[in-house]
Amino acid sequence: MKYNQTTTLTIITTTTTLLLVVSCFVKFTSSEMIFKDRKEAGSVLANEFKEYQNSLDTIVVGLPRGGVVVAYPIAKKLGLPLDIVVPRKIGAPFHEEYAIGAILEDGSGYFDNDVINTYGISSEYIKQESHKQVQEAQRRLRVYRGSRGPQDFSGKRILLIDDGIATGSTMHAAITSIRNKGAKEIIVGVPVGPKDTVTNMKPLVNRFVCLSVPAGFRAVGQFYTNFDQTEDEEVLELMNDPAVCKNVESHTPAQ
C-alpha cells in the first residue's frame, strides 16, 4: 500500500484497524505503508496518541538520530515535551549493521547472548566496542541537549519513538534505561517493524504501537521514499524549536 498526502484518511482508518489487531490479539497483516519521510511518519503516528494531548505526566522521547525526527511532530501536535535517550548499537565484528546488543551513555545496555555465543564473539571485542559507543552516546547527549537538562522520567508516561525497529536491540536498551529512571508507563511507537520483533518486544512495555507489520520486511529504509541519514544539525534544530521548548517549560514544575 503506497502512502501519500491524498490517502491520509484511508491510511489512518486502516492504521486504527491494524493497531487494534496488533495490540489486542498479536495478529498481523501483510499490508505495507510507505512513508514519504520521517516527519510524515511521525505525523501519522501522532494520531495514535491523541488521548495524551497536553498531558502533564507524558513526555515524548526520541531515539537519535532518526527517531527524533519522527518524535518531533508527535511532541508538537500533542503539546508535549521532547527529550532523548541515546542507545548505541553494538554491531557484530563480521557485520557492523548486525546488532548483537546496544548500550547507553551510563554503560547500561542489552546484549543478545544467544547471538554472541553462537558466533563466538569475544568479550574483549564487546568491551572495546562498548567503550567506543558509550563515548559517542555521551557526545550526542552533550550536543543535542546543550545547556538544557534532562527531563525527570520518574512517575511519568513515556512515549518512546523511533523511525522503525529491526532487531530491537537499541529499543530494548532504551526501555531498560527509561524503566530504571522510574517511568510509570512506557509506550513504544514506531512506523514499521517485522512481526517477530514486534511480538518479542510487546511484553516489555505497557503498549506497543506499530503502524505497519509487513510480511516482506528486510530493513526499515525500504518503507520510506526518503530515508536519508539524519545529521546532528537537524536533531539540534528540532530539539531547540521554540514550540517544543515551550512544551518543556510548561511541563516543568515551579521551583
GROMACS .gro file of C-alpha atoms in nm:
model
  255
    1MET     CA    1   0.000   0.000   0.000
    2LYS     CA    2   0.155   0.332  -0.104
    3TYR     CA    3   0.120   0.628   0.127
    4ASN     CA    4   0.093   0.989   0.016
    5GLN     CA    5  -0.086   1.309   0.108
    6THR     CA    6  -0.402   1.218  -0.083
    7THR     CA    7  -0.456   0.893   0.108
    8THR     CA    8  -0.414   1.019   0.463
    9LEU     CA    9  -0.769   0.946   0.578
   10THR     CA   10  -0.764   0.598   0.427
   11ILE     CA   11  -0.431   0.519   0.591
   12ILE     CA   12  -0.540   0.642   0.932
   13THR     CA   13  -0.852   0.429   0.918
   14THR     CA   14  -0.650   0.128   0.811
   15THR     CA   15  -0.393   0.201   1.082
   16THR     CA   16  -0.652   0.210   1.356
   17THR     CA   17  -0.786  -0.128   1.249
   18LEU     CA   18  -0.435  -0.269   1.229
   19LEU     CA   19  -0.342  -0.144   1.573
   20LEU     CA   20  -0.647  -0.300   1.731
   21VAL     CA   21  -0.545  -0.631   1.579
   22VAL     CA   22  -0.179  -0.596   1.681
   23SER     CA   23  -0.238  -0.462   2.032
   24CYS     CA   24  -0.525  -0.688   2.133
   25PHE     CA   25  -0.462  -1.016   1.958
   26VAL     CA   26  -0.099  -1.000   1.840
   27LYS     CA   27  -0.202  -1.089   1.487
   28PHE     CA   28  -0.055  -0.915   1.188
   29THR     CA   29  -0.131  -0.801   0.836
   30SER     CA   30   0.097  -0.815   0.536
   31SER     CA   31  -0.024  -0.476   0.407
   32GLU     CA   32   0.252  -0.216   0.371
   33MET     CA   33   0.264   0.156   0.435
   34ILE     CA   34   0.525   0.361   0.250
   35PHE     CA   35   0.606   0.692   0.419
   36LYS     CA   36   0.738   0.995   0.233
   37ASP     CA   37   0.988   1.070   0.510
   38ARG     CA   38   1.031   1.052   0.887
   39LYS     CA   39   0.831   1.366   0.960
   40GLU     CA   40   0.533   1.231   0.770
   41ALA     CA   41   0.561   0.902   0.961
   42GLY     CA   42   0.559   1.097   1.287
   43SER     CA   43   0.252   1.295   1.184
   44VAL     CA   44   0.059   0.973   1.117
   45LEU     CA   45   0.187   0.812   1.436
   46ALA     CA   46   0.073   1.116   1.639
   47ASN     CA   47  -0.289   1.023   1.565
   48GLU     CA   48  -0.249   0.711   1.778
   49PHE     CA   49  -0.165   0.915   2.088
   50LYS     CA   50  -0.436   1.184   2.084
   51GLU     CA   51  -0.557   1.084   2.431
   52TYR     CA   52  -0.231   1.217   2.576
   53GLN     CA   53  -0.261   1.567   2.428
   54ASN     CA   54  -0.137   1.832   2.675
   55SER     CA   55  -0.098   1.562   2.941
   56LEU     CA   56   0.123   1.694   3.222
   57ASP     CA   57   0.261   1.350   3.304
   58THR     CA   58   0.362   1.249   2.949
   59ILE     CA   59   0.696   1.301   2.772
   60VAL     CA   60   0.786   1.215   2.412
   61VAL     CA   61   1.131   1.054   2.390
   62GLY     CA   62   1.306   1.005   2.055
   63LEU     CA   63   1.600   0.779   1.974
   64PRO     CA   64   1.864   0.983   1.785
   65ARG     CA   65   1.908   1.046   1.524
   66GLY     CA   66   1.617   0.939   1.303
   67GLY     CA   67   1.379   0.871   1.589
   68VAL     CA   68   1.394   1.236   1.695
   69VAL     CA   69   1.265   1.341   1.353
   70VAL     CA   70   0.967   1.106   1.397
   71ALA     CA   71   0.913   1.213   1.759
   72TYR     CA   72   0.916   1.587   1.683
   73PRO     CA   73   0.574   1.615   1.509
   74ILE     CA   74   0.424   1.397   1.783
   75ALA     CA   75   0.551   1.632   2.057
   76LYS     CA   76   0.450   1.941   1.860
   77LYS     CA   77   0.098   1.819   1.770
   78LEU     CA   78   0.021   1.694   2.119
   79GLY     CA   79   0.176   1.982   2.313
   80LEU     CA   80   0.424   1.754   2.490
   81PRO     CA   81   0.791   1.798   2.582
   82LEU     CA   82   1.053   1.627   2.366
   83ASP     CA   83   1.356   1.453   2.513
   84ILE     CA   84   1.604   1.185   2.411
   85VAL     CA   85   1.776   0.870   2.526
   86VAL     CA   86   2.080   0.758   2.329
   87PRO     CA   87   2.125   0.383   2.300
   88ARG     CA   88   2.407   0.291   2.064
   89LYS     CA   89   2.405  -0.030   1.865
   90ILE     CA   90   2.686  -0.279   1.917
   91GLY     CA   91   2.743  -0.439   1.579
   92ALA     CA   92   2.888  -0.784   1.513
   93PRO     CA   93   3.259  -0.791   1.417
   94PHE     CA   94   3.173  -0.956   1.086
   95HIS     CA   95   2.890  -0.713   1.002
   96GLU     CA   96   2.859  -0.384   1.192
   97GLU     CA   97   2.493  -0.341   1.091
   98TYR     CA   98   2.401  -0.674   1.253
   99ALA     CA   99   2.320  -0.582   1.613
  100ILE     CA  100   2.439  -0.805   1.895
  101GLY     CA  101   2.326  -0.553   2.157
  102ALA     CA  102   2.310  -0.186   2.248
  103ILE     CA  103   2.449   0.034   2.522
  104LEU     CA  104   2.355   0.364   2.691
  105GLU     CA  105   2.564   0.664   2.792
  106ASP     CA  106   2.580   0.533   3.151
  107GLY     CA  107   2.720   0.196   3.044
  108SER     CA  108   2.396   0.002   3.094
  109GLY     CA  109   2.263  -0.192   2.800
  110TYR     CA  110   2.123  -0.506   2.646
  111PHE     CA  111   2.312  -0.790   2.477
  112ASP     CA  112   2.183  -1.087   2.282
  113ASN     CA  113   2.379  -1.367   2.447
  114ASP     CA  114   2.242  -1.630   2.209
  115VAL     CA  115   2.391  -1.448   1.910
  116ILE     CA  116   2.716  -1.374   2.097
  117ASN     CA  117   2.759  -1.740   2.193
  118THR     CA  118   2.655  -1.873   1.851
  119TYR     CA  119   2.921  -1.668   1.670
  120GLY     CA  120   3.184  -1.689   1.942
  121ILE     CA  121   3.217  -1.312   1.975
  122SER     CA  122   3.489  -1.234   2.226
  123SER     CA  123   3.437  -1.040   2.547
  124GLU     CA  124   3.735  -0.822   2.452
  125TYR     CA  125   3.560  -0.712   2.131
  126ILE     CA  126   3.240  -0.634   2.323
  127LYS     CA  127   3.436  -0.437   2.584
  128GLN     CA  128   3.620  -0.228   2.322
  129GLU     CA  129   3.311  -0.163   2.113
  130SER     CA  130   3.102  -0.078   2.419
  131HIS     CA  131   3.359   0.177   2.535
  132LYS     CA  132   3.356   0.342   2.192
  133GLN     CA  133   2.976   0.358   2.177
  134VAL     CA  134   2.941   0.490   2.534
  135GLN     CA  135   3.168   0.780   2.437
  136GLU     CA  136   2.957   0.850   2.127
  137ALA     CA  137   2.634   0.835   2.329
  138GLN     CA  138   2.776   1.084   2.579
  139ARG     CA  139   2.886   1.314   2.295
  140ARG     CA  140   2.542   1.310   2.138
  141LEU     CA  141   2.373   1.389   2.468
  142ARG     CA  142   2.601   1.691   2.521
  143VAL     CA  143   2.545   1.817   2.167
  144TYR     CA  144   2.170   1.761   2.144
  145ARG     CA  145   2.072   1.883   2.490
  146GLY     CA  146   2.317   2.172   2.510
  147SER     CA  147   2.251   2.365   2.830
  148ARG     CA  148   1.911   2.206   2.876
  149GLY     CA  149   1.899   1.936   3.143
  150PRO     CA  150   1.721   1.602   3.105
  151GLN     CA  151   1.353   1.566   3.184
  152ASP     CA  152   1.264   1.381   3.503
  153PHE     CA  153   1.111   1.050   3.393
  154SER     CA  154   1.011   0.946   3.745
  155GLY     CA  155   0.636   0.880   3.765
  156LYS     CA  156   0.586   0.982   3.401
  157ARG     CA  157   0.432   0.819   3.097
  158ILE     CA  158   0.696   0.792   2.823
  159LEU     CA  159   0.610   0.777   2.453
  160LEU     CA  160   0.927   0.614   2.321
  161ILE     CA  161   0.965   0.676   1.949
  162ASP     CA  162   1.196   0.555   1.672
  163ASP     CA  163   1.180   0.561   1.291
  164GLY     CA  164   1.138   0.185   1.283
  165ILE     CA  165   1.251  -0.132   1.454
  166ALA     CA  166   1.454  -0.421   1.315
  167THR     CA  167   1.627  -0.650   1.569
  168GLY     CA  168   1.502  -0.441   1.863
  169SER     CA  169   1.840  -0.417   2.041
  170THR     CA  170   1.852  -0.037   2.069
  171MET     CA  171   1.486  -0.019   2.167
  172HIS     CA  172   1.537  -0.288   2.430
  173ALA     CA  173   1.825  -0.090   2.581
  174ALA     CA  174   1.619   0.232   2.575
  175ILE     CA  175   1.326   0.061   2.752
  176THR     CA  176   1.559  -0.068   3.025
  177SER     CA  177   1.712   0.278   3.073
  178ILE     CA  178   1.374   0.452   3.096
  179ARG     CA  179   1.236   0.194   3.336
  180ASN     CA  180   1.544   0.241   3.558
  181LYS     CA  181   1.470   0.614   3.562
  182GLY     CA  182   1.136   0.544   3.730
  183ALA     CA  183   0.884   0.585   3.446
  184LYS     CA  184   0.534   0.471   3.548
  185GLU     CA  185   0.435   0.369   3.194
  186ILE     CA  186   0.626   0.306   2.871
  187ILE     CA  187   0.453   0.318   2.533
  188VAL     CA  188   0.659   0.241   2.223
  189GLY     CA  189   0.562   0.393   1.888
  190VAL     CA  190   0.726   0.303   1.556
  191PRO     CA  191   0.606   0.335   1.196
  192VAL     CA  192   0.723  -0.010   1.086
  193GLY     CA  193   0.877  -0.331   1.212
  194PRO     CA  194   0.894  -0.708   1.149
  195LYS     CA  195   0.642  -0.944   1.307
  196ASP     CA  196   0.890  -1.143   1.518
  197THR     CA  197   1.050  -0.837   1.676
  198VAL     CA  198   0.717  -0.668   1.749
  199THR     CA  199   0.590  -0.989   1.910
  200ASN     CA  200   0.903  -1.021   2.126
  201MET     CA  201   0.907  -0.654   2.231
  202LYS     CA  202   0.539  -0.614   2.312
  203PRO     CA  203   0.552  -0.781   2.659
  204LEU     CA  204   0.832  -0.543   2.766
  205VAL     CA  205   0.611  -0.232   2.765
  206ASN     CA  206   0.261  -0.118   2.855
  207ARG     CA  207   0.161  -0.063   2.493
  208PHE     CA  208   0.336  -0.120   2.162
  209VAL     CA  209   0.214   0.075   1.858
  210CYS     CA  210   0.349  -0.030   1.518
  211LEU     CA  211   0.169   0.120   1.219
  212SER     CA  212   0.279  -0.144   0.969
  213VAL     CA  213   0.400  -0.501   1.019
  214PRO     CA  214   0.475  -0.611   0.662
  215ALA     CA  215   0.545  -0.970   0.568
  216GLY     CA  216   0.832  -0.872   0.341
  217PHE     CA  217   1.033  -0.674   0.596
  218ARG     CA  218   1.406  -0.659   0.525
  219ALA     CA  219   1.509  -0.316   0.651
  220VAL     CA  220   1.339  -0.005   0.792
  221GLY     CA  221   1.450   0.210   0.499
  222GLN     CA  222   1.255   0.010   0.241
  223PHE     CA  223   0.932   0.161   0.378
  224TYR     CA  224   1.036   0.523   0.326
  225THR     CA  225   1.060   0.712  -0.002
  226ASN     CA  226   1.322   0.938   0.155
  227PHE     CA  227   1.537   0.773   0.422
  228ASP     CA  228   1.844   0.995   0.408
  229GLN     CA  229   2.074   0.990   0.709
  230THR     CA  230   1.973   1.239   0.975
  231GLU     CA  231   2.254   1.477   1.071
  232ASP     CA  232   2.333   1.632   1.410
  233GLU     CA  233   2.226   1.973   1.281
  234GLU     CA  234   1.871   1.856   1.212
  235VAL     CA  235   1.836   1.697   1.556
  236LEU     CA  236   1.962   2.019   1.717
  237GLU     CA  237   1.715   2.228   1.518
  238LEU     CA  238   1.421   2.010   1.625
  239MET     CA  239   1.528   1.988   1.990
  240ASN     CA  240   1.560   2.367   2.004
  241ASP     CA  241   1.239   2.453   1.822
  242PRO     CA  242   1.062   2.722   2.031
  243ALA     CA  243   0.731   2.531   2.024
  244VAL     CA  244   0.885   2.217   2.170
  245CYS     CA  245   1.093   2.415   2.421
  246LYS     CA  246   0.774   2.588   2.533
  247ASN     CA  247   0.621   2.246   2.593
  248VAL     CA  248   0.920   2.156   2.812
  249GLU     CA  249   0.879   2.474   3.016
  250SER     CA  250   0.506   2.420   3.064
  251HIS     CA  251   0.571   2.069   3.199
  252THR     CA  252   0.848   2.177   3.440
  253PRO     CA  253   0.726   2.223   3.799
  254ALA     CA  254   0.792   2.563   3.952
  255GLN     CA  255   1.081   2.568   4.198
   0.00000   0.00000   0.00000
